[in-house]
Coordinates of N, CA and C in Angstrom, one line a residue:
M1161 N 0.1 -7.4 -3.1 CA -0.7 -7.9 -3.6 C -1.7 -6.4 -4.0
K1162 N -1.7 -6.7 -5.2 CA -2.8 -5.3 -5.7 C -3.9 -5.9 -6.8
L1163 N -5.2 -5.2 -6.3 CA -6.2 -5.5 -7.4 C -7.3 -4.8 -6.9
T1164 N -8.3 -4.8 -8.1 CA -9.3 -4.0 -8.0 C -10.6 -5.0 -7.9
A1165 N -11.5 -5.1 -7.0 CA -12.6 -5.7 -7.0 C -13.8 -5.1 -7.4
M1166 N -14.8 -5.5 -7.4 CA -16.4 -5.1 -8.0 C -17.0 -5.9 -7.5
T1167 N -18.2 -5.4 -7.1 CA -19.5 -6.1 -6.7 C -20.4 -5.6 -7.3
Y1168 N -21.3 -6.1 -7.7 CA -22.6 -5.9 -8.6 C -23.6 -7.0 -8.4
N1169 N -24.9 -6.4 -8.3 CA -25.8 -7.2 -8.3 C -26.7 -6.9 -9.9
I1170 N -26.7 -8.1 -10.7 CA -26.9 -7.7 -12.2 C -28.5 -8.0 -12.6
R1171 N -29.6 -8.1 -11.3 CA -30.8 -8.0 -11.7 C -31.1 -9.2 -12.8
S1172 N -30.3 -10.5 -12.7 CA -30.1 -11.5 -13.7 C -30.1 -11.1 -15.0
G1173 N -29.4 -10.0 -15.3 CA -29.2 -9.7 -16.7 C -30.3 -8.6 -17.1
R1174 N -31.2 -8.0 -16.3 CA -31.9 -7.3 -16.8 C -31.8 -5.7 -16.7
N1175 N -31.7 -5.1 -17.4 CA -31.6 -3.9 -17.0 C -32.5 -2.6 -16.0
M1176 N -33.0 -1.4 -16.2 CA -33.7 -0.6 -15.4 C -35.3 -0.6 -16.4
A1177 N -35.1 -1.0 -17.7 CA -36.3 -1.2 -18.3 C -37.1 -2.5 -18.4
G1178 N -36.1 -3.5 -17.6 CA -36.6 -4.7 -17.6 C -36.3 -5.7 -18.8
E1179 N -35.7 -5.2 -19.6 CA -34.9 -6.1 -20.6 C -33.7 -6.8 -20.4
L1180 N -34.3 -8.1 -20.9 CA -32.9 -9.3 -20.3 C -32.2 -9.2 -21.3
N1181 N -30.8 -9.2 -20.8 CA -29.8 -9.4 -22.0 C -28.2 -9.6 -21.1
I1182 N -27.9 -10.6 -21.1 CA -26.7 -10.6 -20.2 C -25.3 -9.6 -20.5
A1183 N -25.5 -9.1 -22.0 CA -24.6 -8.2 -22.4 C -24.9 -6.9 -21.6
Y1184 N -25.8 -6.9 -20.9 CA -26.1 -5.4 -20.3 C -24.9 -5.2 -19.1
A1185 N -24.8 -6.4 -18.4 CA -23.7 -6.6 -17.5 C -22.4 -6.6 -17.8
A1186 N -22.3 -7.3 -19.0 CA -20.7 -7.6 -19.3 C -20.4 -6.2 -20.1
Q1187 N -21.3 -5.1 -20.6 CA -20.8 -4.1 -20.8 C -20.2 -3.3 -19.8
V1188 N -20.9 -3.1 -18.5 CA -20.2 -2.5 -17.4 C -18.9 -2.9 -16.8
I1189 N -18.8 -4.5 -16.6 CA -18.1 -4.7 -16.3 C -16.6 -4.5 -17.0
G1190 N -16.9 -5.2 -18.5 CA -15.8 -4.7 -19.6 C -15.5 -3.3 -19.2
E1191 N -16.2 -2.2 -18.8 CA -15.5 -0.9 -19.3 C -15.1 -0.3 -17.7
L1192 N -15.0 -1.3 -16.7 CA -14.6 -0.9 -15.0 C -13.5 -2.0 -15.4
A1193 N -13.3 -3.1 -16.0 CA -11.8 -3.9 -16.1 C -11.5 -3.9 -14.7
P1194 N -12.3 -4.7 -13.9 CA -12.0 -5.2 -12.3 C -11.3 -6.5 -12.6
D1195 N -10.2 -7.1 -11.6 CA -9.8 -7.8 -11.3 C -10.6 -9.6 -10.7
L1196 N -11.4 -8.6 -9.9 CA -12.6 -10.1 -9.5 C -14.1 -9.2 -9.6
V1197 N -14.7 -10.0 -9.5 CA -16.2 -9.5 -9.3 C -16.9 -10.7 -9.0
S1198 N -17.8 -10.1 -7.9 CA -18.5 -10.6 -6.9 C -20.0 -10.4 -7.6
L1199 N -20.9 -11.1 -8.3 CA -22.0 -10.9 -8.8 C -23.2 -11.8 -8.1
N1200 N -24.6 -10.9 -7.8 CA -25.8 -11.4 -7.2 C -26.5 -11.4 -8.3
E1201 N -27.6 -12.2 -8.2 CA -28.8 -12.6 -8.5 C -28.4 -12.7 -10.5
V1202 N -27.8 -14.1 -10.0 CA -27.3 -14.8 -11.2 C -28.1 -16.2 -11.5
R1203 N -28.2 -16.2 -12.9 CA -29.3 -17.7 -13.0 C -28.8 -18.4 -13.8
A1204 N -28.7 -20.0 -13.7 CA -28.6 -20.9 -14.2 C -29.5 -21.7 -15.0
R1205 N -29.7 -21.8 -16.3 CA -30.3 -22.7 -17.1 C -31.9 -22.8 -16.7
S1206 N -32.3 -21.5 -16.1 CA -33.9 -21.2 -15.4 C -34.7 -21.0 -16.6
A1207 N -36.0 -21.3 -16.5 CA -36.7 -21.2 -18.0 C -36.8 -19.7 -18.8
D1208 N -36.4 -18.6 -17.8 CA -36.4 -17.1 -18.5 C -35.4 -17.2 -19.3
V1209 N -34.0 -17.5 -18.9 CA -32.9 -17.2 -19.5 C -32.4 -18.3 -20.5
G1210 N -33.1 -19.6 -20.7 CA -32.7 -20.9 -21.4 C -31.5 -21.4 -20.8
P1211 N -31.2 -22.5 -21.7 CA -30.1 -23.7 -21.4 C -28.5 -22.7 -21.3
V1212 N -28.6 -21.9 -20.5 CA -27.2 -21.1 -20.2 C -26.9 -20.6 -18.8
N1213 N -25.7 -20.6 -18.6 CA -25.0 -20.4 -16.9 C -24.8 -18.9 -17.0
Q1214 N -25.4 -17.9 -16.6 CA -25.0 -16.6 -16.9 C -23.7 -15.8 -16.4
A1215 N -23.3 -16.9 -15.5 CA -21.8 -16.8 -14.7 C -20.7 -17.1 -16.2
Q1216 N -21.0 -18.2 -16.8 CA -20.3 -18.8 -17.6 C -20.5 -17.6 -18.9
Q1217 N -21.4 -17.4 -19.4 CA -21.5 -16.6 -20.2 C -20.8 -15.2 -20.4
L1218 N -21.1 -14.3 -19.0 CA -20.0 -13.4 -18.5 C -18.4 -13.6 -18.6
G1219 N -18.0 -14.9 -17.9 CA -16.5 -15.6 -18.2 C -16.0 -15.5 -19.4
E1220 N -17.0 -16.0 -20.3 CA -16.6 -16.2 -21.8 C -16.4 -14.9 -22.4
L1221 N -17.3 -14.2 -22.3 CA -17.4 -12.8 -23.1 C -16.1 -11.7 -22.7
L1222 N -16.2 -11.7 -20.8 CA -14.8 -11.2 -20.5 C -13.4 -11.7 -20.3
G1223 N -13.7 -12.6 -20.7 CA -11.9 -13.8 -20.9 C -11.4 -13.7 -19.1
M1224 N -12.7 -14.0 -18.5 CA -12.3 -14.5 -17.0 C -12.7 -15.8 -16.4
E1225 N -12.2 -16.1 -15.5 CA -12.5 -17.2 -14.6 C -13.8 -17.1 -14.2
W1226 N -14.3 -18.2 -13.7 CA -16.1 -17.8 -13.8 C -16.2 -19.1 -12.6
R1227 N -17.0 -18.7 -11.7 CA -17.5 -19.9 -10.4 C -18.9 -19.3 -10.3
F1228 N -19.9 -20.3 -10.4 CA -21.5 -20.2 -10.0 C -21.5 -21.0 -8.4
G1229 N -22.3 -20.3 -7.9 CA -22.6 -20.8 -6.5 C -24.2 -20.8 -6.3
K1230 N -24.8 -21.7 -6.4 CA -26.3 -22.0 -6.2 C -27.1 -21.8 -5.1
S1231 N -27.6 -20.8 -5.0 CA -28.4 -20.5 -3.2 C -29.8 -21.6 -3.5
I1232 N -30.8 -21.3 -4.4 CA -31.6 -22.0 -4.5 C -32.1 -22.4 -6.0
P1233 N -33.1 -23.6 -6.0 CA -33.6 -23.8 -7.5 C -34.5 -22.9 -7.7
F1234 N -34.3 -22.8 -9.4 CA -35.4 -21.6 -9.6 C -35.7 -21.5 -11.1
M1235 N -37.4 -21.6 -11.5 CA -37.6 -21.8 -12.6 C -37.0 -23.0 -13.4
G1236 N -36.9 -24.2 -12.5 CA -36.1 -25.5 -13.5 C -34.8 -25.4 -13.7
G1237 N -34.3 -24.0 -12.6 CA -32.6 -24.2 -12.8 C -32.4 -24.0 -11.8
A1238 N -31.3 -22.5 -11.5 CA -30.8 -22.5 -10.3 C -30.5 -21.1 -10.2
Y1239 N -30.3 -20.2 -8.9 CA -30.2 -19.1 -8.9 C -29.2 -18.4 -7.6
G1240 N -28.4 -17.7 -7.7 CA -27.5 -17.8 -6.7 C -26.3 -16.5 -7.0
N1241 N -25.5 -16.9 -6.7 CA -24.0 -15.8 -6.6 C -23.1 -16.0 -7.5
A1242 N -22.0 -15.2 -7.9 CA -20.8 -15.9 -8.6 C -19.9 -14.9 -8.8
L1243 N -18.7 -15.3 -9.2 CA -17.5 -14.8 -9.2 C -17.1 -15.0 -10.5
L1244 N -16.5 -13.8 -10.8 CA -15.5 -13.9 -12.0 C -14.1 -13.3 -11.6
S1245 N -13.2 -13.5 -12.1 CA -11.6 -13.5 -11.5 C -10.4 -13.7 -12.5
R1246 N -9.8 -12.6 -12.8 CA -8.5 -12.7 -13.6 C -7.3 -13.3 -13.1
F1247 N -7.5 -13.8 -11.7 CA -6.6 -14.5 -10.8 C -7.0 -16.0 -11.0
P1248 N -6.3 -17.1 -10.5 CA -6.5 -18.5 -10.6 C -7.5 -18.8 -9.5
V1249 N -8.2 -19.4 -9.8 CA -9.4 -19.9 -8.3 C -9.0 -21.3 -7.8
I1250 N -8.6 -21.0 -6.4 CA -7.8 -22.5 -6.2 C -9.2 -23.0 -5.6
S1251 N -10.2 -22.8 -5.0 CA -11.6 -23.4 -4.3 C -12.5 -22.5 -4.2
S1252 N -13.8 -23.3 -4.4 CA -15.0 -22.8 -4.2 C -15.8 -23.6 -3.3
E1253 N -16.7 -22.6 -2.8 CA -17.5 -23.6 -1.8 C -18.7 -22.5 -1.5
V1254 N -19.8 -23.8 -1.4 CA -21.3 -22.6 -1.3 C -21.5 -23.1 0.1
V1255 N -21.5 -22.0 0.9 CA -22.0 -21.9 2.3 C -23.4 -21.6 3.0
H1256 N -24.1 -22.3 3.4 CA -25.5 -22.1 3.5 C -25.8 -21.4 4.7
I1257 N -26.3 -20.3 4.5 CA -27.0 -19.6 5.7 C -28.2 -20.0 6.4
P1258 N -28.0 -20.5 7.8 CA -29.3 -21.0 8.6 C -30.6 -20.5 8.3
D1259 N -31.5 -20.8 8.0 CA -32.9 -20.2 7.9 C -33.4 -20.2 9.3
P1260 N -33.7 -18.7 9.5 CA -34.8 -18.4 10.9 C -36.1 -19.3 10.8
R1261 N -36.3 -19.8 12.1 CA -37.8 -20.0 12.4 C -38.8 -19.1 12.0
Q1262 N -38.6 -17.8 12.1 CA -39.6 -16.9 11.5 C -39.0 -16.0 11.0
T1263 N -39.6 -15.2 10.4 CA -38.8 -14.1 9.7 C -40.1 -12.9 9.7
D1264 N -39.6 -11.3 9.2 CA -40.3 -10.4 9.6 C -40.4 -10.0 8.3
G1265 N -40.5 -10.4 7.1 CA -40.6 -10.1 6.0 C -40.5 -11.6 4.8
R1266 N -40.5 -11.3 3.7 CA -40.2 -12.2 2.5 C -38.9 -13.3 2.9
H1267 N -39.0 -14.5 2.9 CA -37.9 -15.4 3.0 C -37.5 -16.0 1.9
E1268 N -36.5 -16.0 1.8 CA -35.9 -16.4 0.7 C -34.2 -17.4 1.2
H1269 N -33.9 -18.3 0.8 CA -32.7 -19.2 1.7 C -31.6 -18.4 1.0
R1270 N -30.7 -18.0 1.8 CA -29.2 -17.5 1.3 C -28.1 -18.3 1.5
T1271 N -26.9 -17.7 0.7 CA -25.7 -18.3 0.8 C -24.7 -17.2 1.0
V1272 N -23.5 -17.8 1.2 CA -22.4 -17.3 1.3 C -21.3 -18.2 0.1
F1273 N -21.0 -17.2 -0.8 CA -20.3 -17.6 -2.0 C -18.8 -17.6 -1.4
K1274 N -18.1 -18.7 -1.0 CA -16.6 -18.8 -0.5 C -15.4 -19.1 -1.5
N1275 N -14.7 -18.3 -1.9 CA -13.6 -18.4 -3.3 C -12.3 -18.0 -2.4
V1276 N -11.3 -19.0 -2.8 CA -9.9 -18.8 -2.4 C -9.1 -18.7 -3.8
L1277 N -8.7 -17.7 -4.1 CA -7.9 -17.1 -5.1 C -6.2 -17.0 -4.9
D1278 N -5.6 -17.3 -5.9 CA -4.0 -17.1 -5.8 C -3.6 -15.6 -6.6
V1279 N -3.4 -14.6 -5.7 CA -3.2 -13.4 -6.3 C -1.6 -13.2 -6.3
D1280 N -1.2 -13.5 -7.4 CA 0.5 -13.4 -7.8 C 1.2 -14.0 -6.6
G1281 N 0.6 -15.3 -6.1 CA 1.6 -15.7 -5.0 C 1.1 -16.0 -3.7
E1282 N -0.1 -14.8 -3.8 CA -0.7 -15.0 -2.2 C -1.8 -15.2 -2.2
R1283 N -2.5 -16.0 -1.3 CA -4.1 -16.3 -1.1 C -5.0 -15.2 -0.9
L1284 N -5.6 -15.0 -1.3 CA -6.9 -14.1 -1.0 C -8.4 -14.7 -1.0
T1285 N -9.2 -14.6 0.3 CA -10.4 -15.2 0.5 C -11.3 -14.2 0.0
L1286 N -12.5 -14.6 -0.4 CA -13.4 -13.8 -0.8 C -15.0 -14.5 -0.8
L1287 N -15.7 -13.5 0.3 CA -17.2 -14.2 0.6 C -18.0 -13.2 -0.4
G1288 N -18.6 -13.7 -1.1 CA -19.6 -13.2 -2.0 C -21.4 -13.5 -1.4
T1289 N -21.9 -12.6 -1.2 CA -23.0 -12.7 -0.6 C -24.4 -12.1 -1.3
H1290 N -25.3 -12.5 -0.8 CA -26.8 -11.4 -0.7 C -27.5 -11.9 0.5
F1291 N -27.5 -10.9 1.3 CA -28.6 -11.2 2.3 C -29.9 -11.1 1.9
G1292 N -30.6 -11.5 3.3 CA -32.1 -11.6 3.1 C -32.6 -10.2 3.3
L1293 N -34.1 -10.3 2.9 CA -34.8 -9.0 3.2 C -35.3 -8.7 4.6
S1294 N -35.5 -9.8 5.3 CA -35.8 -9.4 6.9 C -34.8 -9.6 7.6
V1295 N -34.7 -8.7 9.0 CA -33.9 -8.3 9.8 C -33.3 -9.7 10.6
T1296 N -34.2 -10.9 10.8 CA -33.8 -12.1 11.1 C -32.8 -12.8 10.5
E1297 N -33.1 -12.8 9.2 CA -32.6 -13.2 7.9 C -31.0 -12.9 8.1
R1298 N -30.9 -11.2 8.2 CA -29.7 -10.6 8.0 C -28.6 -11.0 9.4
I1299 N -29.6 -11.1 10.3 CA -28.7 -11.6 11.6 C -28.1 -12.9 11.5
H1300 N -28.7 -13.8 11.1 CA -28.5 -15.2 10.8 C -26.9 -15.0 9.7
A1301 N -27.2 -14.3 8.7 CA -26.0 -14.3 7.6 C -25.1 -13.7 8.2
V1302 N -25.2 -12.4 9.4 CA -24.1 -11.5 9.6 C -23.0 -12.8 10.3
A1303 N -23.9 -13.7 11.4 CA -23.0 -14.5 12.4 C -22.5 -15.4 11.4
T1304 N -23.2 -15.9 10.0 CA -22.1 -17.0 9.0 C -20.9 -16.3 8.9
V1305 N -21.0 -15.0 8.3 CA -20.1 -14.2 7.7 C -19.1 -14.1 9.0
L1306 N -19.2 -13.7 10.3 CA -18.1 -13.7 10.9 C -18.0 -15.1 11.2
R1307 N -18.5 -16.3 11.3 CA -17.9 -17.6 11.6 C -16.7 -17.9 10.6
L1308 N -17.0 -17.4 9.4 CA -16.1 -17.8 8.1 C -14.8 -16.7 8.5
A1309 N -14.8 -15.6 8.7 CA -14.0 -14.7 9.2 C -12.5 -15.2 10.0
R1310 N -13.4 -16.1 11.2 CA -12.7 -16.3 12.2 C -11.9 -17.6 11.6
E1311 N -12.3 -18.2 10.8 CA -11.7 -19.5 10.3 C -10.9 -19.3 9.3
T1312 N -10.8 -18.1 8.6 CA -10.0 -17.8 7.6 C -8.6 -17.1 8.0
E1313 N -7.6 -17.1 7.2 CA -6.4 -16.6 7.8 C -6.2 -15.8 6.4
G1314 N -5.4 -14.6 6.7 CA -5.0 -14.1 5.8 C -6.0 -13.1 5.1
P1315 N -5.7 -11.9 3.9 CA -6.4 -11.1 3.4 C -8.0 -11.7 3.1
L1316 N -8.9 -10.8 3.0 CA -10.5 -11.2 3.1 C -11.0 -10.2 2.6
L1317 N -12.1 -10.7 1.5 CA -12.9 -9.5 1.4 C -14.4 -10.0 1.5
L1318 N -15.3 -9.0 1.7 CA -16.7 -9.6 1.9 C -17.4 -8.5 0.7
M1319 N -18.3 -9.2 0.0 CA -18.8 -8.3 -1.2 C -20.2 -8.9 -1.3
G1320 N -21.1 -7.8 -1.5 CA -22.4 -8.0 -1.8 C -23.6 -7.0 -1.7
D1321 N -24.9 -7.7 -2.0 CA -26.0 -6.8 -1.7 C -26.2 -7.5 -0.1
L1322 N -26.1 -6.4 0.8 CA -26.6 -6.9 2.3 C -27.8 -6.6 2.7
N1323 N -28.7 -5.7 1.6 CA -30.0 -5.6 1.8 C -30.3 -5.0 3.3
A1324 N -29.4 -4.0 3.6 CA -29.4 -3.0 4.7 C -28.5 -2.0 4.6
E1325 N -28.8 -0.9 5.3 CA -28.1 0.5 5.3 C -26.7 0.3 6.4
P1326 N -25.8 1.0 6.1 CA -24.9 1.0 7.0 C -24.9 0.8 8.6
D1327 N -26.3 2.3 9.0 CA -26.4 2.5 10.1 C -27.5 1.5 10.6
Q1328 N -27.9 0.4 10.3 CA -28.5 -0.6 10.3 C -27.8 -1.4 11.5
S1329 N -28.6 -1.8 12.9 CA -27.8 -2.4 13.9 C -27.3 -3.6 13.5
E1330 N -27.9 -4.6 12.8 CA -27.4 -5.9 12.4 C -26.1 -6.0 11.5
L1331 N -26.0 -4.9 10.8 CA -24.6 -4.8 10.4 C -23.3 -4.7 11.1
A1332 N -23.6 -4.0 12.6 CA -22.8 -3.5 13.0 C -21.6 -4.4 13.4
P1333 N -21.7 -5.9 13.8 CA -20.5 -6.3 14.1 C -19.7 -6.7 13.0
L1334 N -20.2 -6.5 11.8 CA -19.2 -6.7 10.4 C -18.3 -5.6 10.7
F1335 N -18.8 -4.2 10.9 CA -17.5 -3.0 10.8 C -16.9 -3.3 11.8
E1336 N -17.0 -4.4 12.8 CA -15.8 -4.4 13.9 C -14.5 -5.4 13.6
V1337 N -15.2 -6.0 12.1 CA -14.3 -6.8 11.6 C -13.2 -6.3 10.3
F1338 N -14.5 -6.2 9.8 CA -14.0 -5.8 8.3 C -13.9 -4.0 8.3
T1339 N -13.1 -3.2 7.0 CA -13.3 -2.3 6.7 C -13.9 -2.2 5.7
D1340 N -14.9 -0.9 5.8 CA -15.9 -0.4 4.4 C -14.8 0.1 3.5
C1341 N -15.0 -0.1 2.1 CA -14.2 0.5 1.3 C -14.6 2.1 0.9
F1342 N -15.6 2.3 1.6 CA -16.2 3.6 1.4 C -15.9 4.3 2.9
D1343 N -15.3 5.8 2.5 CA -15.7 6.4 3.9 C -17.2 6.8 4.5
R1344 N -17.3 6.9 5.7 CA -18.9 7.1 6.1 C -19.3 8.4 6.1
A1345 N -18.1 9.2 5.9 CA -18.4 10.6 5.4 C -19.2 10.7 3.9
M1346 N -18.6 9.7 2.9 CA -18.8 9.9 1.5 C -19.3 8.4 0.9
L1347 N -20.8 8.3 1.6 CA -20.8 7.0 1.4 C -21.9 7.0 -0.1
P1348 N -22.0 6.1 -0.8 CA -22.6 6.1 -2.2 C -24.1 5.4 -2.0
K1349 N -24.7 6.2 -2.5 CA -26.3 5.3 -2.5 C -26.3 4.5 -4.0
T1350 N -26.6 3.3 -3.6 CA -26.5 2.3 -4.6 C -28.0 1.6 -5.6
Y1351 N -28.7 1.9 -4.7 CA -30.3 1.5 -5.2 C -31.6 2.4 -5.0
P1352 N -32.3 2.6 -6.2 CA -32.3 2.1 -7.3 C -31.6 2.9 -8.2
A1353 N -31.0 2.5 -9.0 CA -30.2 3.0 -10.0 C -30.4 3.8 -10.5
S1354 N -31.5 4.0 -11.1 CA -32.4 5.2 -11.7 C -32.5 6.6 -10.9
G1355 N -32.2 6.5 -9.7 CA -32.1 7.5 -8.8 C -31.8 7.0 -7.5
P1356 N -30.8 6.8 -7.0 CA -30.7 6.0 -6.0 C -30.8 6.6 -4.7
E1357 N -31.5 6.2 -3.8 CA -31.4 6.8 -2.4 C -31.6 6.0 -1.4
I1358 N -30.7 4.9 -1.2 CA -30.3 4.0 0.1 C -29.0 3.4 -0.5
R1359 N -28.1 2.8 0.2 CA -26.8 2.2 0.3 C -26.8 0.9 0.7
I1360 N -27.2 -0.5 -0.3 CA -27.4 -1.5 0.6 C -26.1 -2.6 -0.1
D1361 N -25.0 -2.1 -1.2 CA -24.4 -2.9 -2.0 C -22.9 -2.5 -0.9
Y1362 N -21.9 -3.3 -1.0 CA -21.0 -3.2 0.1 C -19.3 -4.2 -0.8
I1363 N -18.1 -3.3 -0.3 CA -17.3 -4.1 -0.7 C -16.3 -3.9 1.1
M1364 N -16.5 -5.0 1.3 CA -15.4 -4.5 2.7 C -14.4 -5.2 2.8
A1365 N -13.2 -5.1 3.5 CA -11.8 -5.9 3.4 C -11.3 -6.1 5.0
R1366 N -10.4 -7.3 5.1 CA -9.9 -7.3 6.2 C -8.5 -7.9 5.8
G1367 N -7.1 -7.0 6.3 CA -5.8 -7.3 5.9 C -5.5 -6.6 4.5
L1368 N -6.4 -5.8 3.9 CA -6.1 -5.0 2.9 C -6.2 -3.5 2.9
T1369 N -5.3 -2.6 2.4 CA -5.8 -1.1 2.3 C -6.2 -0.6 1.2
V1370 N -7.5 0.0 1.3 CA -8.1 0.8 0.4 C -7.2 2.3 -0.1
K1371 N -7.2 1.8 -1.4 CA -6.3 3.1 -2.2 C -7.5 3.8 -2.7
N1372 N -8.5 3.4 -3.3 CA -9.8 4.2 -3.7 C -10.6 3.1 -4.0
A1373 N -12.2 4.1 -4.4 CA -13.3 3.3 -4.2 C -14.4 4.6 -4.9
L1374 N -15.2 3.7 -6.0 CA -16.7 4.3 -6.6 C -17.5 3.6 -6.9
A1375 N -18.6 4.2 -7.0 CA -19.8 3.7 -7.5 C -20.1 4.3 -9.2
F1376 N -20.6 3.3 -9.6 CA -20.3 3.6 -11.1 C -22.1 4.0 -11.6
D1377 N -22.4 5.0 -12.3 CA -23.6 5.5 -13.0 C -24.0 4.5 -14.1
S1378 N -25.1 3.7 -13.9 CA -25.2 2.6 -15.2 C -26.9 2.4 -14.5
L1379 N -27.5 2.4 -16.0 CA -28.9 1.4 -15.9 C -28.9 0.1 -16.5
N1380 N -28.1 -0.1 -16.3 CA -27.8 -1.7 -16.8 C -28.4 -2.8 -16.2
S1381 N -28.6 -2.3 -14.6 CA -29.0 -3.0 -13.8 C -29.7 -2.1 -12.7
D1382 N -30.7 -2.4 -11.6 CA -31.4 -1.9 -10.9 C -30.6 -1.4 -9.4
H1383 N -29.3 -1.9 -9.5 CA -28.3 -1.8 -8.5 C -27.2 -1.1 -9.3
L1384 N -26.1 -0.2 -8.8 CA -25.3 0.5 -9.3 C -24.0 -0.4 -8.8
P1385 N -22.6 -0.9 -9.6 CA -21.8 -1.7 -9.0 C -20.8 -0.6 -8.4
L1386 N -20.3 -1.2 -7.7 CA -19.1 -0.6 -6.8 C -18.0 -1.2 -7.3
L1387 N -16.7 -0.4 -7.2 CA -15.2 -0.7 -7.6 C -14.5 -0.1 -6.4
C1388 N -13.5 -0.8 -6.2 CA -12.6 -0.9 -4.8 C -11.2 -1.3 -5.3
S1389 N -9.8 -0.1 -5.4 CA -8.7 -0.8 -5.4 C -8.1 -1.0 -4.1
L1390 N -7.4 -2.3 -3.8 CA -6.9 -2.4 -2.5 C -5.4 -2.8 -2.9
E1391 N -4.4 -2.8 -1.8 CA -3.1 -3.9 -1.9 C -2.8 -4.1 0.0
S1392 N -2.4 -4.8 -0.2 CA -1.4 -5.5 1.2 C -0.4 -4.5 1.6

């Protein structure tokens, strides 16, 4: 199994100047040409983007299979995570992260978008997610991811905007199960794209070997995309 994976918070198609056009995200993805893309902050039929699904738009523009995973209703439509894939998608499931009773910050219901793919005859599971802004939300999210990892056989990817830096304690259990695609000595900062100060976006793997990884400079969102080449 060989593949190139990308994670990208697309800011719902808005660039750093706040201009809305899904072509901004498509340009970056097309230039990097990954096999798989996990997307955050994707909208479908909301009042600001109109009667379209941004995941579908990207899939059609890039010639990739697409799947959309709704996290919450939003502006008359939906908002969540998405997948783009050059490999056949076997199944897709939105897994809801339990909401904490109390939070220490702004709360938003979060999900894990689980997709099973056929990669040259082998099964690969991808968990795409966007963790919450509060520590208590992220603790619940980590517990959900770890449960899914225990239930999943074979190669596994965890990708997305985790809204926490690598040394924050709530993420520590993830590093006991997954390998970060980036060496701890060379962690890229990913946010904000105009002058990155923190690293909150991740590609993590289990059962796969990392060959190389990079962060791509772009102002087409407020996050930088990450790209990682892997093989089994």
